[in-house]
Coordinates of C-alpha atoms and ligand atoms in Angstrom, one line a residue:
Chain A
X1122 CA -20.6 -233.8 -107.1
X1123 CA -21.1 -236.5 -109.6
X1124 CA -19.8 -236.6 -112.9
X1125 CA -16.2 -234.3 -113.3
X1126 CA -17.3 -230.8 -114.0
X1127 CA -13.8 -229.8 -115.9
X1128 CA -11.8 -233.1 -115.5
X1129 CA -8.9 -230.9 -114.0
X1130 CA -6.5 -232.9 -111.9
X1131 CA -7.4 -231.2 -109.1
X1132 CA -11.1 -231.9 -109.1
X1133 CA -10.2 -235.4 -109.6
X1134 CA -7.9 -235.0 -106.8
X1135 CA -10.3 -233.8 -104.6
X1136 CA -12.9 -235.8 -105.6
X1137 CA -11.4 -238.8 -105.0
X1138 CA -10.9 -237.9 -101.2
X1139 CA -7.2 -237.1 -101.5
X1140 CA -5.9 -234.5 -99.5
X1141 CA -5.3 -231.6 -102.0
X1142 CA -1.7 -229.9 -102.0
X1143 CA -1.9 -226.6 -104.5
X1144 CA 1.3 -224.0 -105.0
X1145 CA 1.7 -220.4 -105.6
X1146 CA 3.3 -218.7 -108.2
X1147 CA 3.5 -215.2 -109.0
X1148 CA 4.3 -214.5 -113.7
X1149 CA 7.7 -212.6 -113.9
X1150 CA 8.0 -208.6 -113.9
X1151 CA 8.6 -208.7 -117.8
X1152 CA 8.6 -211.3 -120.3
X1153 CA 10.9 -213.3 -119.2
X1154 CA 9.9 -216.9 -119.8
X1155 CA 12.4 -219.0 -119.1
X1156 CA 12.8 -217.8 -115.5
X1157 CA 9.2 -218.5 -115.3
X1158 CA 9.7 -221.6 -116.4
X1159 CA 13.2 -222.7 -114.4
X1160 CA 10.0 -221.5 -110.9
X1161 CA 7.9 -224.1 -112.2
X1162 CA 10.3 -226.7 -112.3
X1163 CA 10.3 -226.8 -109.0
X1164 CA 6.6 -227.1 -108.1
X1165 CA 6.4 -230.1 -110.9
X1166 CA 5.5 -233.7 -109.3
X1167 CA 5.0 -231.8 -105.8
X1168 CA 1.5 -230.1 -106.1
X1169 CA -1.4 -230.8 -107.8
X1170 CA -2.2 -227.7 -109.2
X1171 CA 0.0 -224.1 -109.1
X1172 CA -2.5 -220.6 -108.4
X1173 CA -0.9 -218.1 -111.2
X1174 CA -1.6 -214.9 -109.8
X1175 CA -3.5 -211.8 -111.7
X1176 CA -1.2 -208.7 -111.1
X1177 CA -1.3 -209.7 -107.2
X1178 CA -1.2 -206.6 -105.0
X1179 CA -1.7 -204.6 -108.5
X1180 CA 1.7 -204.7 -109.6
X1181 CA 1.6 -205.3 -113.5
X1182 CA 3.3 -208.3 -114.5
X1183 CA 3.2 -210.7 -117.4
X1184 CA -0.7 -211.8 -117.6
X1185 CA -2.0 -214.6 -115.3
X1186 CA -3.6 -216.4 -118.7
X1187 CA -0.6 -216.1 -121.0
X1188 CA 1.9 -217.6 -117.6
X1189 CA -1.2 -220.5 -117.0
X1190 CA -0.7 -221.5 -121.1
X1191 CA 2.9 -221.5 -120.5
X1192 CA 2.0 -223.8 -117.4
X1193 CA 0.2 -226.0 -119.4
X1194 CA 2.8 -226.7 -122.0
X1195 CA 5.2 -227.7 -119.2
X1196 CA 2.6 -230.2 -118.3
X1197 CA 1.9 -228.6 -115.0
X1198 CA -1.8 -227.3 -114.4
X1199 CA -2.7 -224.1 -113.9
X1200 CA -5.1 -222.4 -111.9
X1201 CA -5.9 -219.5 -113.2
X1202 CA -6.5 -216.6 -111.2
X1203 CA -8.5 -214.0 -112.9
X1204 CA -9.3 -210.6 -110.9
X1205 CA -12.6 -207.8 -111.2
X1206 CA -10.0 -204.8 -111.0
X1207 CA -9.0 -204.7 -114.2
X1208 CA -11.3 -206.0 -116.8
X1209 CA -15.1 -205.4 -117.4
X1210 CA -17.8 -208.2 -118.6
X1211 CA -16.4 -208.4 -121.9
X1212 CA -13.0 -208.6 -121.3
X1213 CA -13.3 -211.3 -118.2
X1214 CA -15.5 -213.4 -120.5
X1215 CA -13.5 -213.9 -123.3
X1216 CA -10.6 -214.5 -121.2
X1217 CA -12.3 -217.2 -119.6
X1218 CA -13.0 -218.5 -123.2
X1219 CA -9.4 -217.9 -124.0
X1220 CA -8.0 -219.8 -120.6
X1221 CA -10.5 -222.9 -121.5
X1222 CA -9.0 -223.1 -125.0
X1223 CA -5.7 -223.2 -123.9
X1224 CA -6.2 -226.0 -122.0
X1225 CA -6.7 -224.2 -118.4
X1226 CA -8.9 -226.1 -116.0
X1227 CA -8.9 -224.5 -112.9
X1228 CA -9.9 -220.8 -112.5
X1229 CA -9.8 -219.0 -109.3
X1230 CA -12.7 -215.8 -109.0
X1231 CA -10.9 -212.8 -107.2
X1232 CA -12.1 -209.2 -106.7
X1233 CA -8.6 -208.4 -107.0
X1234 CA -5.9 -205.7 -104.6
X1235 CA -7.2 -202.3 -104.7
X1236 CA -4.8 -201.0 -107.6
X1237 CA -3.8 -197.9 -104.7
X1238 CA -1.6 -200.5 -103.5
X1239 CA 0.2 -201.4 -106.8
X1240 CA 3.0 -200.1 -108.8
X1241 CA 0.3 -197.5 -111.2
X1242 CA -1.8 -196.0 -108.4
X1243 CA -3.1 -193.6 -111.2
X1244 CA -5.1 -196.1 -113.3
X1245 CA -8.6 -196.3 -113.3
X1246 CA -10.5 -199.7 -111.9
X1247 CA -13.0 -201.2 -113.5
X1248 CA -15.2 -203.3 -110.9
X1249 CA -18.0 -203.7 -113.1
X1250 CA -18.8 -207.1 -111.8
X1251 CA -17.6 -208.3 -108.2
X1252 CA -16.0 -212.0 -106.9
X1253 CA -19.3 -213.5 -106.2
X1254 CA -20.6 -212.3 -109.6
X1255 CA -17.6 -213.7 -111.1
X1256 CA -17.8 -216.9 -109.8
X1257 CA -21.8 -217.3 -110.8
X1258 CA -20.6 -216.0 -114.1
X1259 CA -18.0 -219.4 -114.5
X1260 CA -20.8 -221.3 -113.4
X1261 CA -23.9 -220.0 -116.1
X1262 CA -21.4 -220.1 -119.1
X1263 CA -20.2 -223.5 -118.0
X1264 CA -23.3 -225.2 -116.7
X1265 CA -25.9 -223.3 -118.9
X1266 CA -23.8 -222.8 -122.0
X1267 CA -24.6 -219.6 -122.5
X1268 CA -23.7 -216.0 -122.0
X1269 CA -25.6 -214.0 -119.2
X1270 CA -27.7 -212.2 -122.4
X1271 CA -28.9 -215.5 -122.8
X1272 CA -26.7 -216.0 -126.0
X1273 CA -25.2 -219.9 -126.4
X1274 CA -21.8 -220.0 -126.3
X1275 CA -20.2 -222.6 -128.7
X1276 CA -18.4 -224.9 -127.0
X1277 CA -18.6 -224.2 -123.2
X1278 CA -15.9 -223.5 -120.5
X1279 CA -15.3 -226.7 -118.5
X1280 CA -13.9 -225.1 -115.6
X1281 CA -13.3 -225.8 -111.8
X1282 CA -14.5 -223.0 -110.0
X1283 CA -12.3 -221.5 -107.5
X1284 CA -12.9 -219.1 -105.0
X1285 CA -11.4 -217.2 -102.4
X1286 CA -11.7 -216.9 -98.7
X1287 CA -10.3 -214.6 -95.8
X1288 CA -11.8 -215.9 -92.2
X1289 CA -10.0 -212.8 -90.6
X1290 CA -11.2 -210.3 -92.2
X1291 CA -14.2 -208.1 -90.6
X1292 CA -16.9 -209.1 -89.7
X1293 CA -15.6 -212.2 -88.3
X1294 CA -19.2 -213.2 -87.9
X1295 CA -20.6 -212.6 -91.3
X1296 CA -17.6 -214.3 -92.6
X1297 CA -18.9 -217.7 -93.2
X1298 CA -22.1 -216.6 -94.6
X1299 CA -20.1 -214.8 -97.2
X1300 CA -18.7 -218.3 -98.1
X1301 CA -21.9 -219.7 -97.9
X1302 CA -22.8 -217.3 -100.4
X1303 CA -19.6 -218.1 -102.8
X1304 CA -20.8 -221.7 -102.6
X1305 CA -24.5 -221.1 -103.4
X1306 CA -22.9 -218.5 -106.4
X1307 CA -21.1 -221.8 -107.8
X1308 CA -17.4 -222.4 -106.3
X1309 CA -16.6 -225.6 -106.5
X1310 CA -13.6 -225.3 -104.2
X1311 CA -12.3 -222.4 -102.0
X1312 CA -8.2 -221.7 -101.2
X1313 CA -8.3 -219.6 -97.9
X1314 CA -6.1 -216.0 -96.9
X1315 CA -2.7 -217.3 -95.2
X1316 CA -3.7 -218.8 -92.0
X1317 CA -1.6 -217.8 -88.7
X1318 CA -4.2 -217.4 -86.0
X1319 CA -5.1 -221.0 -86.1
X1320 CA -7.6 -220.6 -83.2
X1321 CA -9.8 -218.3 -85.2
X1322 CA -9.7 -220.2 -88.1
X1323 CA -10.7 -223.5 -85.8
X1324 CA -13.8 -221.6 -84.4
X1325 CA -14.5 -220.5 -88.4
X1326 CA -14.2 -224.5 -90.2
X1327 CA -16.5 -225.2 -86.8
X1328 CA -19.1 -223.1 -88.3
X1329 CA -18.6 -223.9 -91.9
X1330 CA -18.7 -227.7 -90.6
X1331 CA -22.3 -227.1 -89.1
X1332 CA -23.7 -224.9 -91.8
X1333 CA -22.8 -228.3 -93.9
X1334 CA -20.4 -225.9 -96.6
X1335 CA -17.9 -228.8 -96.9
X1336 CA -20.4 -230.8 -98.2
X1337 CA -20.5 -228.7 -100.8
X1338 CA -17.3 -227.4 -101.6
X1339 CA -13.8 -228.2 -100.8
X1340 CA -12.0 -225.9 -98.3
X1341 CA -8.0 -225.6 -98.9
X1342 CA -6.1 -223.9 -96.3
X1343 CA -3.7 -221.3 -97.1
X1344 CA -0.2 -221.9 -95.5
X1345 CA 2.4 -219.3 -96.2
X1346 CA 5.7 -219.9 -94.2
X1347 CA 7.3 -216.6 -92.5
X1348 CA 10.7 -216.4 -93.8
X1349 CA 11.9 -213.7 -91.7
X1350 CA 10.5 -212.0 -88.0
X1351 CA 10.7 -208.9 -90.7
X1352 CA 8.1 -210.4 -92.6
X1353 CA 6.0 -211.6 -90.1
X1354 CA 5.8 -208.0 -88.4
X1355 CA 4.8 -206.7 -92.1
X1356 CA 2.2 -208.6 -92.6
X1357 CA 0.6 -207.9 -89.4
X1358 CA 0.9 -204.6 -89.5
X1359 CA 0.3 -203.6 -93.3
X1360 CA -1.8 -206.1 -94.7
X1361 CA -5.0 -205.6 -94.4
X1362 CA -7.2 -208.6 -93.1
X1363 CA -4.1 -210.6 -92.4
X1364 CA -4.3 -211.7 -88.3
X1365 CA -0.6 -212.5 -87.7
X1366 CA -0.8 -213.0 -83.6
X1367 CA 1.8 -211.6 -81.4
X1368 CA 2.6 -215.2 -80.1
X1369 CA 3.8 -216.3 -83.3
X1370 CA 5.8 -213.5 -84.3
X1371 CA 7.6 -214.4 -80.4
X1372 CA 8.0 -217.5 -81.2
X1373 CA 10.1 -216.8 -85.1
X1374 CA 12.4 -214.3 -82.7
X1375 CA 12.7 -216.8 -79.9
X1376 CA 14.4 -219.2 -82.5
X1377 CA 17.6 -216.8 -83.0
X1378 CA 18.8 -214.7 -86.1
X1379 CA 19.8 -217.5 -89.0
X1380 CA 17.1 -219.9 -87.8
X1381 CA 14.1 -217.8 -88.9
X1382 CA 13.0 -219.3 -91.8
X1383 CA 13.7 -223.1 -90.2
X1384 CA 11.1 -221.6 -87.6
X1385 CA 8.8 -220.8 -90.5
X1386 CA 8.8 -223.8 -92.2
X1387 CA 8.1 -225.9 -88.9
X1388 CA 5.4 -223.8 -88.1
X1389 CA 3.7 -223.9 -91.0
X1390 CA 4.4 -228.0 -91.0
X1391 CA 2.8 -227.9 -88.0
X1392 CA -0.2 -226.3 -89.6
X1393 CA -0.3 -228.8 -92.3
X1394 CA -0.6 -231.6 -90.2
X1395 CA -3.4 -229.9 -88.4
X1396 CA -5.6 -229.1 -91.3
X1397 CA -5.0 -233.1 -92.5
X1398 CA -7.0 -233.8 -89.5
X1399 CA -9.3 -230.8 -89.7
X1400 CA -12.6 -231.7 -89.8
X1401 CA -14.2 -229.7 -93.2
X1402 CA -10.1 -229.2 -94.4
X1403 CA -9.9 -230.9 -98.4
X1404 CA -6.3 -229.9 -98.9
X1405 CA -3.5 -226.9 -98.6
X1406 CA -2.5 -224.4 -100.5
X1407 CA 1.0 -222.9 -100.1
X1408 CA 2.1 -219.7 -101.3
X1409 CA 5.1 -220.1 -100.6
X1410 CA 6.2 -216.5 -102.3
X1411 CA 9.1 -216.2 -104.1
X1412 CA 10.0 -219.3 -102.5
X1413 CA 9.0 -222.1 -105.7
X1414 CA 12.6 -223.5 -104.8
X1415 CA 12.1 -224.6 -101.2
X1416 CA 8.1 -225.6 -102.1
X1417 CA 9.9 -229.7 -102.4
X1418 CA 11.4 -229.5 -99.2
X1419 CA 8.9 -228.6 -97.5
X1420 CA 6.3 -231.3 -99.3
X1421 CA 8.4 -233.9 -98.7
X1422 CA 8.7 -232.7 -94.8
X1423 CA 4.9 -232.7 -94.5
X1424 CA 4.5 -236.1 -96.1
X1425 CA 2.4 -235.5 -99.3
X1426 CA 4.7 -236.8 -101.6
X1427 CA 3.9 -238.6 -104.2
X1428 CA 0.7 -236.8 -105.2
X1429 CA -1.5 -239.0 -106.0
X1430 CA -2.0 -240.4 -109.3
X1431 CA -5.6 -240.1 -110.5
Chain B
X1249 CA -24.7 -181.4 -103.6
X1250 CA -22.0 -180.9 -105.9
X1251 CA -18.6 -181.0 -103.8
X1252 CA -15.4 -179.1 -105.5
X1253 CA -12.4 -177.4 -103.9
X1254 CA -10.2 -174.9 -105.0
X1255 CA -7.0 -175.4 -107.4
X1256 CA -3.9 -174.7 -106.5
X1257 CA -2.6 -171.0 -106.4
X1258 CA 0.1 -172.0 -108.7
X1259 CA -2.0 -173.0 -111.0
X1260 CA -4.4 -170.7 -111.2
X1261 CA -1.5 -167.9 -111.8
X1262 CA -0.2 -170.1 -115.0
X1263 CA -4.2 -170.1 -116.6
X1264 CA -4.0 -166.1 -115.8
X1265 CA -0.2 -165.9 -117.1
X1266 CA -0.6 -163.8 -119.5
X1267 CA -3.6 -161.7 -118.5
X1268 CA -4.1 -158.0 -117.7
X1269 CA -7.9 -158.1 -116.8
X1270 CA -9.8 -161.1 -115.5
X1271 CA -13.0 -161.5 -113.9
X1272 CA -13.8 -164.0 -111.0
X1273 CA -17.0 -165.1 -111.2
X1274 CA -18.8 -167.0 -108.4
X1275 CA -21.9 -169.1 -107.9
X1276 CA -24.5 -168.8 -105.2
X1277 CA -25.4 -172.8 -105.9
X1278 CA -23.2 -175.6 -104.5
X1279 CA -20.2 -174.1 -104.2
X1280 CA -21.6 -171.5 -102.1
X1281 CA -22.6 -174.3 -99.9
X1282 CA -19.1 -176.1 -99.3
X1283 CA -17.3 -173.0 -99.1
X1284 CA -15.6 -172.6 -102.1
X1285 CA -17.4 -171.0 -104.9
X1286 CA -19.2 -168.1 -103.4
X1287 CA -18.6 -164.5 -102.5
X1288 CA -16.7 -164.8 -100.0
X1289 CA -14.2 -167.8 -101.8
X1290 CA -14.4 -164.9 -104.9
X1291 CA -12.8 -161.9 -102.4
X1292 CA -10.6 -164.4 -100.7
X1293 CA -9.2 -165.5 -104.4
X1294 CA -9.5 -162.1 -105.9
X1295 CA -6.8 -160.4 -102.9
X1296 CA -4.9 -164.1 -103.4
X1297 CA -4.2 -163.5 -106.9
X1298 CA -3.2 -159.8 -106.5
X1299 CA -0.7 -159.7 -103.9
X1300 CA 0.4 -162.4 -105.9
X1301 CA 0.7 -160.7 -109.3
X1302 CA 2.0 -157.6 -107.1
X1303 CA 4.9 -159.9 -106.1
X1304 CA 5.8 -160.4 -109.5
X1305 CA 5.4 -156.8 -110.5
X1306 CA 3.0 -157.4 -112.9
X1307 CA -0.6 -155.7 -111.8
X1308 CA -3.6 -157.4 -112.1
X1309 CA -6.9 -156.1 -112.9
X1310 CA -9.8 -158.3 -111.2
X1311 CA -13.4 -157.8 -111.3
X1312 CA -15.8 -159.4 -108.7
X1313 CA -19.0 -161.3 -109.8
X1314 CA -21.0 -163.9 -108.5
X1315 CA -24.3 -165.3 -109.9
X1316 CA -27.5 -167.3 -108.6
X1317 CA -26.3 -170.4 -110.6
X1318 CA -23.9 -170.8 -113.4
X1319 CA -25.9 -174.1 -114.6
X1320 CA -28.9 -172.5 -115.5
X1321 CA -28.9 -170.3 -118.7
X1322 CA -31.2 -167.5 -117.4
X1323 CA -28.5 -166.5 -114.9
X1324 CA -25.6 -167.1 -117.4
X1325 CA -27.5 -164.7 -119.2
X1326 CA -26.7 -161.6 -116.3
X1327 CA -23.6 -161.9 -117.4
X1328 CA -23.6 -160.8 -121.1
X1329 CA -23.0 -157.3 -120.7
X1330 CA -19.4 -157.9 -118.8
X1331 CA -17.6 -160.7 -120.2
X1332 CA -15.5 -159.7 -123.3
X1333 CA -14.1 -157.3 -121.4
X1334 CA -11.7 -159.5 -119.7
X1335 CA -8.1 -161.2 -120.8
X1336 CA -10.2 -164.1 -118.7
X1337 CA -12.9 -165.6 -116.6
X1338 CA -12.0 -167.4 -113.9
X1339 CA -15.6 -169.3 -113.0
X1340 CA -15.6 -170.6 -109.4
X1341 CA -18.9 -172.7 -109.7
X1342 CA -18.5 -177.0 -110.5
X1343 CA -17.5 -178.1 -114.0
X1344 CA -20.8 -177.4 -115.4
X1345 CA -20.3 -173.5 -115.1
X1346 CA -17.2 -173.0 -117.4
X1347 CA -19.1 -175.0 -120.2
X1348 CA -22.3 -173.3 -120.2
X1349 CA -20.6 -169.8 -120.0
X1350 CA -18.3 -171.5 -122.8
X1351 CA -21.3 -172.1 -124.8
X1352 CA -22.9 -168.7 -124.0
X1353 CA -20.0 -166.9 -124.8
X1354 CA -18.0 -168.8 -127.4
X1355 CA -15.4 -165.4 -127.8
X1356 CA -15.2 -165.1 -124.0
X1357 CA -12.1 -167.5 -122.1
X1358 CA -13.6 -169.5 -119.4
X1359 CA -11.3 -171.2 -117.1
X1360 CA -11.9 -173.6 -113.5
X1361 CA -10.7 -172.2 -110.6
X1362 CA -12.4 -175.4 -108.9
X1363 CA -11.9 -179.2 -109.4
X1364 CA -15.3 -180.3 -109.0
X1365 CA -15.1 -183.5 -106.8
X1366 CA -18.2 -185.7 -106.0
X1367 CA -21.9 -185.7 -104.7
X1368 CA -22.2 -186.0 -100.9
X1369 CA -22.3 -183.7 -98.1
X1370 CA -21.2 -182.2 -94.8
X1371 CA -20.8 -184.5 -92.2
X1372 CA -19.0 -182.3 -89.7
X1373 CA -18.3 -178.4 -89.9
X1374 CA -15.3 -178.1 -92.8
X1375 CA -15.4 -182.0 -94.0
X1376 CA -17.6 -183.2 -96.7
X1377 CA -17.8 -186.8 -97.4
X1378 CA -18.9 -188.6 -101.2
X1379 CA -22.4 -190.0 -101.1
X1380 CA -23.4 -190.8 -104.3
X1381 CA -22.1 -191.6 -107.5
X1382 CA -24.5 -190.4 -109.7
X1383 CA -24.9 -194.6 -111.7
X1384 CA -28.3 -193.7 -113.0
X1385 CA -30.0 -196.4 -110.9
X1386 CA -30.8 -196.3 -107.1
X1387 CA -30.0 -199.1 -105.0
X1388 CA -29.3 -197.8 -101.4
X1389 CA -32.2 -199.4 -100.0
X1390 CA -31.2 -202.8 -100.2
X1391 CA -28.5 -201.7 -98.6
X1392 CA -29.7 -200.8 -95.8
X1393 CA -29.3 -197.0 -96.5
X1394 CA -25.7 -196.9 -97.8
X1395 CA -24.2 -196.8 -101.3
X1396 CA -21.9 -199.3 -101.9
X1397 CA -21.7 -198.5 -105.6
X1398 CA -20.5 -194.7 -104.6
X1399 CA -18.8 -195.9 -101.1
X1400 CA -16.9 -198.7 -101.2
X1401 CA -13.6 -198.8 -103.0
X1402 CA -14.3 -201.8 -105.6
X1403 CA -18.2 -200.6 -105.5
X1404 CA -18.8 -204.2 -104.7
X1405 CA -22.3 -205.6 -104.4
X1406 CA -21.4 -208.4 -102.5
X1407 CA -18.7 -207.4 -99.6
X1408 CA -16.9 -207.5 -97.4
X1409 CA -13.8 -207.9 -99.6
X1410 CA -11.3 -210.3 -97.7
X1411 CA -9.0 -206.4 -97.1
X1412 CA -11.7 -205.2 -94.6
X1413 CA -10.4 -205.0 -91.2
X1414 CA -11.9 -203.3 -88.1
X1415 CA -14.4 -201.4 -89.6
X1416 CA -12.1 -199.7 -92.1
X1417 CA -11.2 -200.0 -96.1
X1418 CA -8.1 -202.2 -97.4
X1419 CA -7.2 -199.0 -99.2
X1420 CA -6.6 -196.5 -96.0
X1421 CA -7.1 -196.7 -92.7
X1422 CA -9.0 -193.3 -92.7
X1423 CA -11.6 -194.6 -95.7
X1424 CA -14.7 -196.6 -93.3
X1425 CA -15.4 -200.1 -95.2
X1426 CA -19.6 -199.2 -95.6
X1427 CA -19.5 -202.8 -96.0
X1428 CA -18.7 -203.5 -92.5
X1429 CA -21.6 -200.6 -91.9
X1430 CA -23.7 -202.7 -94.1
X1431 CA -23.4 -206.2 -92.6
X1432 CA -23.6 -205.0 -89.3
X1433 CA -26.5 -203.3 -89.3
X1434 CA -28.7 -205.9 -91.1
X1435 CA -27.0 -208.3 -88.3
X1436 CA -28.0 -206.8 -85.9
X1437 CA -31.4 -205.7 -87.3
X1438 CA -32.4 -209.5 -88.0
X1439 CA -32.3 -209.0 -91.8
X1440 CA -29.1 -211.3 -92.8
X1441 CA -31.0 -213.0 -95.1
X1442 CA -31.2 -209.8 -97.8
X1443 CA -27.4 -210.3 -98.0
X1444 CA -27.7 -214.0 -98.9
X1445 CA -28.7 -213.7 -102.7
X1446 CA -27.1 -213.4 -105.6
X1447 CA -27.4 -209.9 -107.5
X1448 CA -27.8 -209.6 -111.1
X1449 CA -24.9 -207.4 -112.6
X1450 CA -25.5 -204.0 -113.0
X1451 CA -26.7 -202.2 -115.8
X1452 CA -24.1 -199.6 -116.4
X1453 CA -26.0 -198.4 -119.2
X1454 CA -27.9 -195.4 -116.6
X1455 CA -24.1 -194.7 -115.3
X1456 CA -21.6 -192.4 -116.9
X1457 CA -21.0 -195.8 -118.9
X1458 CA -24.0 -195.4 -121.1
X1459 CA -22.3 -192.1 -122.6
X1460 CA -23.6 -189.1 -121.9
X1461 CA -26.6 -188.5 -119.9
X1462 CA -29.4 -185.9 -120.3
X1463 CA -32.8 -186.0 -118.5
X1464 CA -35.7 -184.6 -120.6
X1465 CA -38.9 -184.2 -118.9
X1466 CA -41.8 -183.5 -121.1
X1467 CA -44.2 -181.6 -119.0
X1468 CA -41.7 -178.8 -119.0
X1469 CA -40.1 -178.9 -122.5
Ligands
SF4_2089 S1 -12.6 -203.0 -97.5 FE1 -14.8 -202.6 -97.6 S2 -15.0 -200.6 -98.6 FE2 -12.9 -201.3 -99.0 S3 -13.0 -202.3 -100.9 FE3 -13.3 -203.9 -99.4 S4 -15.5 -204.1 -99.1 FE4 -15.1 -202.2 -100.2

């Protein structure tokens, strides 16, 4: 990791040893800009870089590259998140053309929600490439300047390659190969699924630690705080791959009705502190979901603030 | 084989609306196989749609037929002597049976009493699971056996996705994730390694994708 592969603030971020703090934030349901913009207000000065999320859960919304530009104008950076469902080789590379010339830095390689869980069950997915391909797609236009037919491509895409990671989904053991894997396909840095059952994900940074992947890539954790015992219940029972344990969703109730989300935030504060002492742990990422407006608060509780300058 | 299963009474009735005389017309191929297509589907259907058409008080004529294939123009040939006889022919065989009689019989009206579903097989008596997807280009045995192209939801090439859990697909917890299947058996068979590489994107071009697809083999043209 020598010279600055994209010069995003979060490489530099990163690269200079800082402990990374990223943000969520999901484009509106329509074309409603300003109320895009009045969310990203509030993540501006508190994280380094905000995930805008590709029709998440396959609900259509305003697209992830047109909400990133708009990110960039409000001189708040961007990163990207660009998903296999929907678009085939074609499409995914000239959108990745199309982020870089709009100033996007930061692109984040998903497979994407099945669209069966969205708001147009009907449509037809594409899948012609997967994650993995995705990522080592970034990489060869960026790296190699050229198209995978072999084509150069004027001007390449200086991006930082993001991946994803869920350490609870199945199998637990093949897991960290899989991000082995991502890493030797060309992400630069990883964001994990929302972490709850903080002994698993120990025994899973353990393994990456010894397989040497955060030599090689910067792991951010993903912290999402429960807002509700309602939500915590939801997730564990309906999202797939999320491990929300029974302990935790005890502990939200024990806390009394009007506290919840107090209990949320200190829990995931908790977290935070953890993962700053996690061996193999670069940084957090909160998705704080449709929650941009408490995102300061609970920065300024788990002692990032300032970001660095870099 | 070719999986299909019957449409809906309702809307078999409303292709037959207006029809005095129809003839059913099964196939001893696949659809004999997965019980839907074959003689016995043909009687079942035939006394369906008359007590049906009784009901309404509007008598239906049906004629009984079923054939050796309907993909095969040599059988679609046994038919010419009844068809144009008939308001409609309902064909019970997979989509391909309704377009070569079509073809055969441009005069004749050909209409699918099946939706013809996938390629796979029986995996218990009365269930029938999707095996293949037909892309033009084998790759089950780097995986171990199983298809991910035709088996897992997002036909990934590199999976788990991050919704697998317990051995089942993000999209249902009835669907198995085959890429659970996958890792586990090259786990435990000491073969990891085949899943740590990179594959090259797929050529779609052999798949639907590529347009249609016809297979000429010289030594019998
Ligand atoms: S859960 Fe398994 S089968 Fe379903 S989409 Fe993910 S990898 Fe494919």
């Amino acid at each position: 990791m020598d010279a600055l592969k994209s010069g995003s603030r979060l490489e530099k971020v990163l690269k200079a040893g800082h402990f990374a703090f990223t943000g969520e934030c999901g484009p509106p349901k329509g074309a409603n800009v300003s109320h895009l913009k009045e969310k990203l207000a509030h993540l501006k000065g508190v994280v380094d870089a905000v995930n805008i999320t590709d029709n998440q859960t396959a609900v259509v919304r305003m697209s992830s590259l047109a909400a990133s530009a708009i990110m960039v104008g409000e001189n708040l950076e961007p990163n990207y998140q660009l998903v296999c469902r929907d678009r085939n080789r074609l499409a995914i590379m000239s959108d990745i053309l199309g982020a870089y010339s709009l100033g996007i830095r930061n692109i984040l390689c998903l497979s994407g929600d099945h669209q069966k869980f969205g708001n147009h069950p009907e449509a037809k997915n594409v899948y012609d490439i997967d994650s993995m391909q995705l990522i080592a797609l970034v990489k060869k236009m960026r790296d190699e300047g050229v198209f995978p037919n072999g084509e150069e491509i004027d001007e390449p895409p200086r991006l930082f390659i993001g991946a994803a990671c869920n350490p609870f989904a199945d199998p637990f053991e093949y897991r960290v190969y899989r991000l082995a894997n991502k890493i030797k396909a060309g992400a630069d840095f990883i964001q994990t699924q929302c972490i709850y059952n903080m002994d698993k994900f120990r025994e899973f940074m353990k393994m990456a630690v010894d397989m040497g992947l955060c030599e090689k890539c910067y792991i951010l954790a993903g912290v999402t705080p429960m807002k509700s015992v309602r939500m915590a219940q939801y997730m564990a029972a309906q999202v797939p791959g999320m491990d929300v344990p029974e302990a935790l969703i005890n502990r939200l109730k024990a806390a009394g009705k009007g506290n919840y989300a107090k209990e949320g935030i200190k829990i995931a504060l908790e977290q935070i502190e953890e993962f700053k002492e996690m061996e193999g742990v670069a940084g957090v990422h909160l998705m704080a979901i449709e929650w941009e407006h408490r995102v300061p608060e609970i920065a300024e509780q788990a002692n990032v603030l300032p970001r660095p300058e870099v | 084989m070719i999986i299909a299963d019957r449409k809906p009474l309702e809307e078999i009735l409303e292709m037959i609306q207006g029809s005095k005389k129809i003839l059913i017309l099964g196939c001893k191929g696949c659809v004999t196989v997965c019980n839907v297509g074959g003689v016995k589907e043909v009687e079942v259907l035939a006394a369906t749609l008359k007590i049906a058409r009784k009901k309404e008080q509007n008598d239906l004529e049906i004629h009984q037929k079923t054939i050796e294939r309907q993909c095969d123009p040599e059988y679609i040939d046994q038919v010419k002597d009844v068809v144009g006889q008939y308001d409609a022919v309902l064909s019970m065989a997979c989509g391909v049976g309704p377009q070569f009689l079509s073809e055969a019989y441009p005069e004749q009206k050909f209409f699918p009493a099946v939706n013809t579903e996938f390629m796979g097989g029986a995996v218990t008596h009365g269930i029938w699971e999707e095996r293949c997807a037909g892309c033009g280009t084998c790759v089950i045995h780097l995986f171990d056996g199983m298809c991910p192209i035709a088996r897992c939801s997002k036909s990934l090439l590199h999976g788990p996705c991050g919704g697998s859990a317990a051995g089942k697909c993000e999209i249902d917890p009835d669907v198995v994730c085959i890429w659970d299947m996958i890792v586990k058996k090259k786990m435990a068979q000491g073969r990891l390694d085949d899943l740590l590489e990179i594959r090259p994107f797929k050529d779609w071009r052999t798949a639907r994708d590529g347009g249609p697809r016809k297979s000429i083999r010289e030594e019998l043209t």
